Short mmCIF file of C-alpha atoms and ligand atoms in Angstrom, two decimals:
data_model
loop_
_atom_site.label_atom_id
_atom_site.label_comp_id
_atom_site.label_asym_id
_atom_site.label_seq_id
_atom_site.Cartn_x
_atom_site.Cartn_y
_atom_site.Cartn_z
CA MET K 1 -10.05 10.11 16.76
CA ILE K 2 -13.05 7.89 16.19
CA ASN K 3 -14.53 5.86 19.07
CA ASP K 4 -11.65 7.06 21.28
CA LYS K 5 -9.11 5.37 19.03
CA LYS K 6 -6.48 6.98 16.85
CA LEU K 7 -7.07 6.68 13.16
CA LEU K 8 -5.05 4.58 10.74
CA TYR K 9 -5.36 5.10 7.00
CA SER K 10 -3.77 3.26 4.10
CA GLY K 11 -4.41 1.86 0.66
CA MET K 12 -2.96 0.37 -2.50
CA GLN K 13 -3.40 0.95 -6.18
CA ALA K 14 -5.72 -1.46 -7.94
CA THR K 15 -3.26 -2.49 -10.62
CA GLY K 16 -2.38 -6.16 -11.12
CA THR K 17 -2.12 -8.81 -8.44
CA LEU K 18 -0.37 -7.92 -5.20
CA THR K 19 3.16 -9.16 -4.64
CA LEU K 20 4.95 -10.47 -1.61
CA GLY K 21 6.50 -6.97 -1.39
CA ASN K 22 3.07 -5.35 -1.01
CA TYR K 23 2.17 -7.97 1.57
CA LEU K 24 5.29 -7.81 3.74
CA GLY K 25 5.84 -4.07 3.31
CA ALA K 26 2.25 -3.00 3.94
CA LEU K 27 -0.67 -5.41 4.21
CA LYS K 28 0.82 -7.62 6.94
CA ASN K 29 1.54 -4.55 9.07
CA TRP K 30 -2.00 -3.29 8.58
CA VAL K 31 -3.23 -6.53 10.11
CA THR K 32 -0.80 -6.27 13.04
CA LEU K 33 -1.81 -2.68 13.84
CA ASN K 34 -5.47 -3.33 13.24
CA GLU K 35 -6.78 -3.79 16.79
CA GLU K 36 -5.08 -0.72 18.21
CA TYR K 37 -6.54 1.78 15.74
CA GLU K 38 -9.76 2.74 14.05
CA CYS K 39 -8.86 1.79 10.48
CA LEU K 40 -9.76 2.85 6.98
CA TYR K 41 -8.30 1.12 3.92
CA GLY K 42 -8.91 2.34 0.40
CA VAL K 43 -8.85 0.54 -2.92
CA MET K 44 -7.01 3.37 -4.65
CA ASP K 45 -8.58 3.11 -8.06
CA LEU K 46 -8.28 6.82 -8.95
CA HIS K 47 -4.52 6.59 -8.51
CA SER K 48 -4.44 3.59 -10.85
CA LEU K 49 -5.74 5.77 -13.69
CA THR K 50 -2.35 7.48 -13.94
CA VAL K 51 -1.37 4.45 -16.00
CA ARG K 52 -3.58 3.24 -18.88
CA GLN K 53 -5.94 0.47 -17.75
CA VAL K 54 -8.07 -2.01 -19.68
CA PRO K 55 -11.51 -1.22 -18.16
CA ALA K 56 -12.76 -4.80 -17.65
CA ASP K 57 -9.44 -5.99 -16.16
CA PHE K 58 -9.24 -2.90 -14.01
CA ARG K 59 -12.66 -3.56 -12.47
CA LYS K 60 -11.65 -7.16 -11.74
CA ASN K 61 -8.36 -6.08 -10.18
CA ALA K 62 -10.11 -3.60 -7.92
CA ARG K 63 -12.49 -6.23 -6.61
CA SER K 64 -9.68 -8.71 -6.23
CA LEU K 65 -7.73 -6.14 -4.20
CA TYR K 66 -10.74 -5.61 -1.95
CA ALA K 67 -10.99 -9.38 -1.38
CA LEU K 68 -7.25 -9.65 -0.70
CA TYR K 69 -7.47 -7.03 2.06
CA VAL K 70 -10.22 -9.08 3.67
CA ALA K 71 -8.50 -12.43 3.05
CA ALA K 72 -5.33 -11.11 4.71
CA GLY K 73 -7.30 -10.65 7.92
CA LEU K 74 -8.96 -7.23 7.81
CA ASP K 75 -12.58 -7.63 8.85
CA PRO K 76 -14.80 -5.37 6.70
CA GLU K 77 -17.38 -5.26 9.47
CA LYS K 78 -14.87 -3.69 11.86
CA ASN K 79 -12.74 -1.73 9.37
CA CYS K 80 -13.85 0.69 6.75
CA ILE K 81 -12.63 -0.92 3.51
CA TYR K 82 -13.94 1.07 0.57
CA TYR K 83 -13.32 2.28 -2.98
CA GLN K 84 -11.60 5.65 -3.33
CA SER K 85 -13.64 6.53 -6.43
CA HIS K 86 -16.90 6.02 -4.51
CA VAL K 87 -16.16 8.99 -2.26
CA SER K 88 -16.13 12.16 -4.35
CA GLY K 89 -14.45 14.09 -1.53
CA HIS K 90 -11.04 12.68 -2.55
CA ALA K 91 -11.11 14.45 -5.90
CA GLU K 92 -12.65 17.59 -4.41
CA LEU K 93 -10.10 17.96 -1.63
CA SER K 94 -7.32 17.08 -4.04
CA TRP K 95 -8.18 20.13 -6.16
CA ILE K 96 -8.13 22.44 -3.17
CA LEU K 97 -4.83 21.02 -1.91
CA SER K 98 -3.26 21.32 -5.35
CA CYS K 99 -3.63 25.08 -4.88
CA PHE K 100 -1.47 24.74 -1.75
CA THR K 101 1.25 22.60 -3.35
CA TYR K 102 4.23 24.04 -5.20
CA MET K 103 5.44 22.69 -8.50
CA GLY K 104 8.96 22.75 -7.03
CA GLU K 105 7.81 20.22 -4.42
CA LEU K 106 6.24 17.92 -6.98
CA ASN K 107 9.33 18.18 -9.19
CA ARG K 108 11.35 16.48 -6.45
CA MET K 109 9.18 13.34 -6.23
CA THR K 110 11.26 10.30 -7.12
CA GLN K 111 8.24 8.10 -7.89
CA PHE K 112 7.16 10.60 -10.54
CA LYS K 113 10.63 10.53 -12.09
CA ASP K 114 10.70 6.71 -12.10
CA LYS K 115 7.20 6.34 -13.52
CA ALA K 116 7.78 9.06 -16.12
CA ALA K 117 10.88 7.20 -17.30
CA LYS K 118 8.92 3.93 -17.44
CA HIS K 119 5.90 5.37 -19.27
CA ALA K 120 7.61 7.95 -21.48
CA ASP K 121 4.70 7.87 -23.93
CA ASN K 122 2.16 8.89 -21.27
CA ILE K 123 3.57 11.42 -18.82
CA ASN K 124 0.19 12.81 -17.83
CA ALA K 125 -0.71 15.53 -15.33
CA GLY K 126 -2.29 12.92 -13.03
CA LEU K 127 1.05 11.17 -12.66
CA TYR K 128 2.52 14.53 -11.68
CA THR K 129 -0.17 15.48 -9.14
CA TYR K 130 -0.45 11.91 -7.78
CA PRO K 131 1.03 12.94 -4.40
CA VAL K 132 -1.63 15.65 -3.97
CA LEU K 133 -4.41 13.10 -4.37
CA MET K 134 -2.59 10.89 -1.89
CA ALA K 135 -2.39 13.79 0.57
CA ALA K 136 -6.14 14.33 0.09
CA ASP K 137 -6.82 10.63 0.85
CA ILE K 138 -4.99 10.85 4.13
CA LEU K 139 -6.06 14.31 5.29
CA LEU K 140 -9.71 13.78 4.40
CA TYR K 141 -9.98 11.28 7.25
CA GLN K 142 -7.75 13.13 9.73
CA ALA K 143 -5.43 10.11 9.88
CA ASP K 144 -2.90 9.81 12.70
CA LEU K 145 -0.90 6.92 11.25
CA VAL K 146 -0.21 5.75 7.70
CA PRO K 147 1.52 2.36 7.33
CA VAL K 148 3.32 2.05 3.98
CA GLY K 149 6.47 0.60 2.44
CA ALA K 150 9.69 2.64 2.34
CA ASP K 151 9.04 3.82 -1.24
CA GLN K 152 6.10 5.95 -0.02
CA LYS K 153 8.09 7.91 2.58
CA GLN K 154 8.50 10.95 0.35
CA HIS K 155 4.75 11.06 -0.33
CA LEU K 156 4.07 11.09 3.40
CA GLU K 157 6.52 13.96 3.84
CA ILE K 158 4.81 16.10 1.22
CA THR K 159 1.43 15.25 2.80
CA ARG K 160 2.69 16.57 6.12
CA ASP K 161 4.12 19.70 4.47
CA ILE K 162 0.83 20.47 2.70
CA ALA K 163 -1.15 19.92 5.91
CA GLN K 164 1.16 22.14 7.94
CA ARG K 165 1.05 24.86 5.32
CA PHE K 166 -2.74 24.77 5.27
CA ASN K 167 -2.97 24.74 9.07
CA SER K 168 -0.60 27.68 9.37
CA ILE K 169 -2.99 29.75 7.25
CA TYR K 170 -6.38 28.52 8.49
CA GLY K 171 -5.81 27.12 11.99
CA ASP K 172 -5.85 23.49 13.05
CA VAL K 173 -7.85 21.95 10.25
CA PHE K 174 -5.84 18.80 9.52
CA THR K 175 -4.27 16.19 11.78
CA ILE K 176 -0.60 15.84 10.83
CA PRO K 177 -0.14 12.15 9.96
CA GLU K 178 2.83 10.02 11.01
CA PRO K 179 4.23 7.45 8.59
CA TYR K 180 4.64 3.89 9.87
CA ILE K 181 7.41 2.11 7.99
CA ALA K 182 8.30 -1.18 9.65
CA LYS K 183 11.98 -2.10 9.70
CA ALA K 184 11.47 -5.62 8.45
CA GLY K 185 9.97 -5.95 5.00
CA ALA K 186 9.85 -2.24 4.17
CA LYS K 187 11.67 -2.89 0.92
CA ILE K 188 11.46 -6.38 -0.55
CA MET K 189 13.64 -6.66 -3.63
CA SER K 190 13.14 -8.36 -6.99
CA LEU K 191 14.12 -12.05 -7.02
CA GLN K 192 15.84 -11.58 -10.37
CA GLU K 193 17.49 -8.17 -9.88
CA PRO K 194 17.95 -7.80 -6.12
CA GLU K 195 19.08 -4.17 -6.50
CA LYS K 196 15.54 -3.25 -7.67
CA LYS K 197 12.38 -3.23 -5.57
CA MET K 198 9.89 -6.06 -6.14
CA SER K 199 7.15 -4.36 -8.14
CA LYS K 200 3.79 -5.66 -9.29
CA SER K 201 4.31 -4.11 -12.69
CA ASP K 202 7.58 -6.04 -13.33
CA GLU K 203 7.39 -7.80 -16.67
CA ASN K 204 9.60 -10.70 -15.60
CA ALA K 205 7.25 -13.15 -13.84
CA ASN K 206 10.15 -14.81 -12.02
CA ALA K 207 11.07 -11.52 -10.33
CA THR K 208 7.97 -11.35 -8.16
CA ILE K 209 5.97 -13.67 -5.94
CA LYS K 210 2.28 -12.95 -6.47
CA LEU K 211 0.02 -13.48 -3.49
CA LEU K 212 -2.10 -15.85 -5.57
CA ASP K 213 0.78 -17.95 -6.96
CA ASP K 214 0.34 -21.64 -6.13
CA ARG K 215 2.75 -23.52 -3.87
CA ASP K 216 4.81 -25.10 -6.68
CA THR K 217 5.20 -21.77 -8.47
CA ILE K 218 6.33 -20.06 -5.26
CA ILE K 219 8.92 -22.74 -4.54
CA ARG K 220 10.13 -22.73 -8.16
CA LYS K 221 10.55 -18.93 -8.22
CA PHE K 222 12.59 -19.00 -5.00
CA LYS K 223 14.77 -21.79 -6.40
CA ARG K 224 15.53 -19.56 -9.39
CA ALA K 225 16.21 -16.45 -7.29
CA VAL K 226 19.46 -14.70 -8.22
CA THR K 227 22.10 -14.94 -5.48
CA ASP K 228 25.93 -14.83 -5.64
CA SER K 229 28.88 -17.13 -6.12
CA ASP K 230 29.57 -17.47 -2.39
CA THR K 231 27.97 -20.38 -0.49
CA VAL K 232 27.41 -19.00 3.01
CA VAL K 233 23.97 -17.79 4.13
CA ARG K 234 24.98 -14.45 5.64
CA TYR K 235 23.42 -10.97 5.72
CA ALA K 236 25.70 -8.49 3.93
CA GLU K 237 25.48 -5.48 1.64
CA GLU K 238 27.54 -7.23 -1.01
CA LYS K 239 25.09 -10.15 -0.97
CA PRO K 240 21.81 -8.41 -1.94
CA GLY K 241 20.08 -11.57 -3.21
CA ILE K 242 20.73 -13.64 -0.07
CA SER K 243 20.03 -10.65 2.21
CA ASN K 244 16.66 -10.15 0.51
CA LEU K 245 15.78 -13.83 0.97
CA MET K 246 16.80 -13.52 4.63
CA ASP K 247 14.53 -10.48 5.02
CA ILE K 248 11.64 -12.44 3.55
CA TYR K 249 12.33 -15.51 5.70
CA SER K 250 12.66 -13.34 8.78
CA CYS K 251 9.33 -11.58 8.10
CA VAL K 252 7.39 -14.82 7.74
CA THR K 253 9.06 -16.87 10.49
CA GLY K 254 9.91 -14.11 12.98
CA LYS K 255 13.52 -15.40 13.18
CA THR K 256 16.42 -12.94 13.48
CA ASN K 257 19.29 -12.83 11.01
CA GLU K 258 21.60 -14.51 13.54
CA GLU K 259 19.12 -17.34 14.02
CA ILE K 260 18.82 -17.79 10.27
CA GLU K 261 22.60 -17.78 9.78
CA ARG K 262 22.88 -20.47 12.48
CA GLU K 263 20.05 -22.55 11.04
CA PHE K 264 21.76 -22.73 7.63
CA ALA K 265 25.40 -22.92 8.74
CA GLY K 266 27.08 -25.66 6.73
CA LYS K 267 24.13 -25.98 4.37
CA GLY K 268 24.01 -24.69 0.79
CA TYR K 269 21.90 -22.03 -0.90
CA GLY K 270 19.62 -24.77 -2.30
CA ASP K 271 18.41 -25.80 1.17
CA PHE K 272 17.93 -22.19 2.19
CA LYS K 273 15.94 -21.25 -0.92
CA LEU K 274 13.68 -24.27 -0.46
CA ALA K 275 13.05 -23.33 3.18
CA VAL K 276 12.15 -19.75 2.20
CA GLY K 277 9.82 -21.00 -0.55
CA GLU K 278 8.06 -23.40 1.82
CA ALA K 279 7.71 -20.82 4.57
CA VAL K 280 6.19 -18.27 2.16
CA ALA K 281 3.83 -20.86 0.65
CA ASP K 282 2.70 -21.87 4.17
CA GLU K 283 2.10 -18.23 5.11
CA LEU K 284 0.04 -17.53 2.00
CA ALA K 285 -2.05 -20.74 1.97
CA PRO K 286 -4.77 -19.60 4.42
CA LEU K 287 -5.01 -16.20 2.70
CA GLN K 288 -5.47 -17.90 -0.68
CA ALA K 289 -8.19 -20.22 0.67
CA ARG K 290 -10.10 -17.32 2.21
CA TYR K 291 -9.71 -15.29 -0.99
CA ALA K 292 -11.32 -18.06 -3.06
CA GLU K 293 -14.29 -18.20 -0.66
CA LEU K 294 -14.76 -14.44 -0.76
CA MET K 295 -14.62 -14.18 -4.53
CA ALA K 296 -17.32 -16.86 -4.73
CA ASP K 297 -19.66 -14.96 -2.38
CA LYS K 298 -20.76 -11.98 -4.45
CA SER K 299 -23.54 -10.79 -2.18
CA TYR K 300 -21.32 -10.66 0.93
CA LEU K 301 -18.62 -8.54 -0.72
CA ASP K 302 -21.22 -6.28 -2.34
CA ALA K 303 -22.90 -5.67 1.01
CA MET K 304 -19.57 -4.84 2.66
CA ILE K 305 -18.61 -2.45 -0.13
CA LYS K 306 -21.95 -0.63 0.06
CA MET K 307 -21.88 -0.28 3.83
CA ASN K 308 -18.29 0.95 3.96
CA ASP K 309 -18.65 3.36 1.05
CA GLU K 310 -21.34 5.10 3.06
CA LYS K 311 -19.25 5.18 6.21
CA ALA K 312 -16.27 6.65 4.36
CA GLN K 313 -18.48 9.26 2.71
CA TYR K 314 -19.74 10.37 6.09
CA TYR K 315 -16.23 10.91 7.54
CA ALA K 316 -14.95 12.50 4.34
CA ASN K 317 -17.78 15.00 4.12
CA LYS K 318 -17.12 16.24 7.62
CA THR K 319 -13.56 17.30 6.74
CA LEU K 320 -14.46 18.51 3.27
CA ARG K 321 -17.20 20.86 4.50
CA LYS K 322 -14.81 22.28 7.09
CA VAL K 323 -12.10 22.90 4.49
CA GLN K 324 -14.51 24.49 2.03
CA LYS K 325 -15.71 26.85 4.73
CA LYS K 326 -12.18 27.73 5.86
CA VAL K 327 -11.00 28.69 2.37
CA GLY K 328 -14.12 30.82 1.88
CA LEU K 329 -16.16 28.83 -0.61
CA THR K 330 -19.82 29.80 -0.31
CA GLU K 331 -21.89 27.38 1.72
CA ARG K 332 -24.81 25.61 0.05
CA ILE K 333 -28.25 26.97 0.76
CA ARG K 334 -30.27 24.19 2.42
P1 ATP G 1 3.62 -0.63 -9.13
O1 ATP G 1 4.65 -1.65 -9.46
O2 ATP G 1 2.39 -0.73 -9.96
O3 ATP G 1 4.15 0.75 -8.97
P2 ATP G 1 3.76 -1.41 -6.37
O4 ATP G 1 4.05 -2.87 -6.34
O5 ATP G 1 4.86 -0.48 -6.03
O6 ATP G 1 3.06 -1.03 -7.71
P3 ATP G 1 1.78 0.04 -4.80
O7 ATP G 1 0.32 -0.07 -5.00
O8 ATP G 1 2.46 1.25 -5.33
O9 ATP G 1 2.52 -1.22 -5.39
O10 ATP G 1 2.11 -0.13 -3.27
C1 ATP G 1 1.25 -0.63 -2.29
C2 ATP G 1 1.98 -0.70 -0.96
O11 ATP G 1 2.97 -1.71 -0.99
C3 ATP G 1 2.70 0.58 -0.55
O12 ATP G 1 2.57 0.79 0.84
C4 ATP G 1 4.12 0.31 -0.91
O13 ATP G 1 5.02 1.06 -0.13
C5 ATP G 1 4.23 -1.16 -0.60
N1 ATP G 1 5.26 -1.82 -1.42
C6 ATP G 1 5.28 -1.90 -2.77
N2 ATP G 1 6.35 -2.59 -3.18
C7 ATP G 1 7.03 -2.95 -2.06
C8 ATP G 1 8.24 -3.70 -1.83
N3 ATP G 1 8.95 -4.20 -2.83
N4 ATP G 1 8.64 -3.88 -0.56
C9 ATP G 1 7.92 -3.39 0.47
N5 ATP G 1 6.78 -2.68 0.32
C10 ATP G 1 6.34 -2.46 -0.93
N1 LTN G 2 0.67 5.74 -3.40
C1 LTN G 2 0.39 4.58 -2.58
C2 LTN G 2 -1.06 4.18 -2.61
C3 LTN G 2 -1.85 5.18 -1.87
C4 LTN G 2 -1.86 5.40 -0.47
C5 LTN G 2 -2.75 6.47 -0.26
C6 LTN G 2 -1.19 4.80 0.61
C7 LTN G 2 -2.71 6.08 -2.43
N2 LTN G 2 -3.24 6.84 -1.46
C8 LTN G 2 -3.00 6.95 1.01
C9 LTN G 2 -1.44 5.31 1.88
C10 LTN G 2 -2.32 6.36 2.07
C11 LTN G 2 1.21 3.44 -3.10
O1 LTN G 2 1.34 2.54 -2.40
N3 LTN G 2 1.72 3.49 -4.27
#
């Protein structure tokens, strides 16, 4: 609790430009929940190091991610938007928690298995202990709610298990966080292979809509989206491409599947794809305009980053000192 409000915590890795999946699965929900909670959002740059980064691009991506959070509607004067690597408590708590996490638990993580298969030449220890750092992010701020896409569910479960294990030994140190996974948009699929999740690291540019794609590109990518040989706009398991487009259209227009099926009854896939493309482009236009303004105003973003880094450090230190004391580390002499 901060200022009598429950605490919401979330973040994204600073790798590449965000996709429509990141937006509909996470960022848009952050904005919806924003007023109700005291909110902290991290630019998760330490997590990004689990995959090799080009330093100059990485720095740009991190700043761009910060600006996208703000452009999407999160006010940095009301929300603590900060860089994970600027608060040393994340790494410090992560070490302590790693001593309360079993290898058997980490061995079950599906994201680790997927990423290890994808980066077979660089299966590093950071990739393996990634969920422990994520648990540290969340527990450091005593978060009540963590809004994420469906792919992060398992990481929230291990966070809860670690927190409960720690609390059962040392008393009520950590708040046990609840995941928030919205029904709509929790798993947006690739436009080219609708059985696979839309991922910002996909090499096929046509598979993902990037939040900074221009209107023509967005419409063109939707036109090329893989569907099926049927012609009816209908939500069904055997029609993953159309169902995914319906999910997207529903998220941005607020229409139900029945309403969408009615709207496109008797029309072809071409009309439907164009409507989805236009609706997405309309939704993203104000975000893109605000993003351009923010990226041009260096001193404003710098001031926000500095102020929020300090705020985050303050909250983080409170938990960290408590944990250090509980496990019996010797207090500093002041
Ligand atoms: P990468 O491809 O590099 O693994 P990613 O696109 O999965 O990245 P993350 O930084 O891992 O992005 O995720 C940021 C947030 O977006 C998380 O809350 C995640 O659950 C959500 N998210 C990612 N992809 C999707 C998707 N296709 N549909 C819905 N939510 C998603
Ligand atoms: N693993 C998350 C990013 C992330 C995160 C967090 C999300 C790192 N730490 C803490 C919520 C809370 C992902 O989206 N891939």
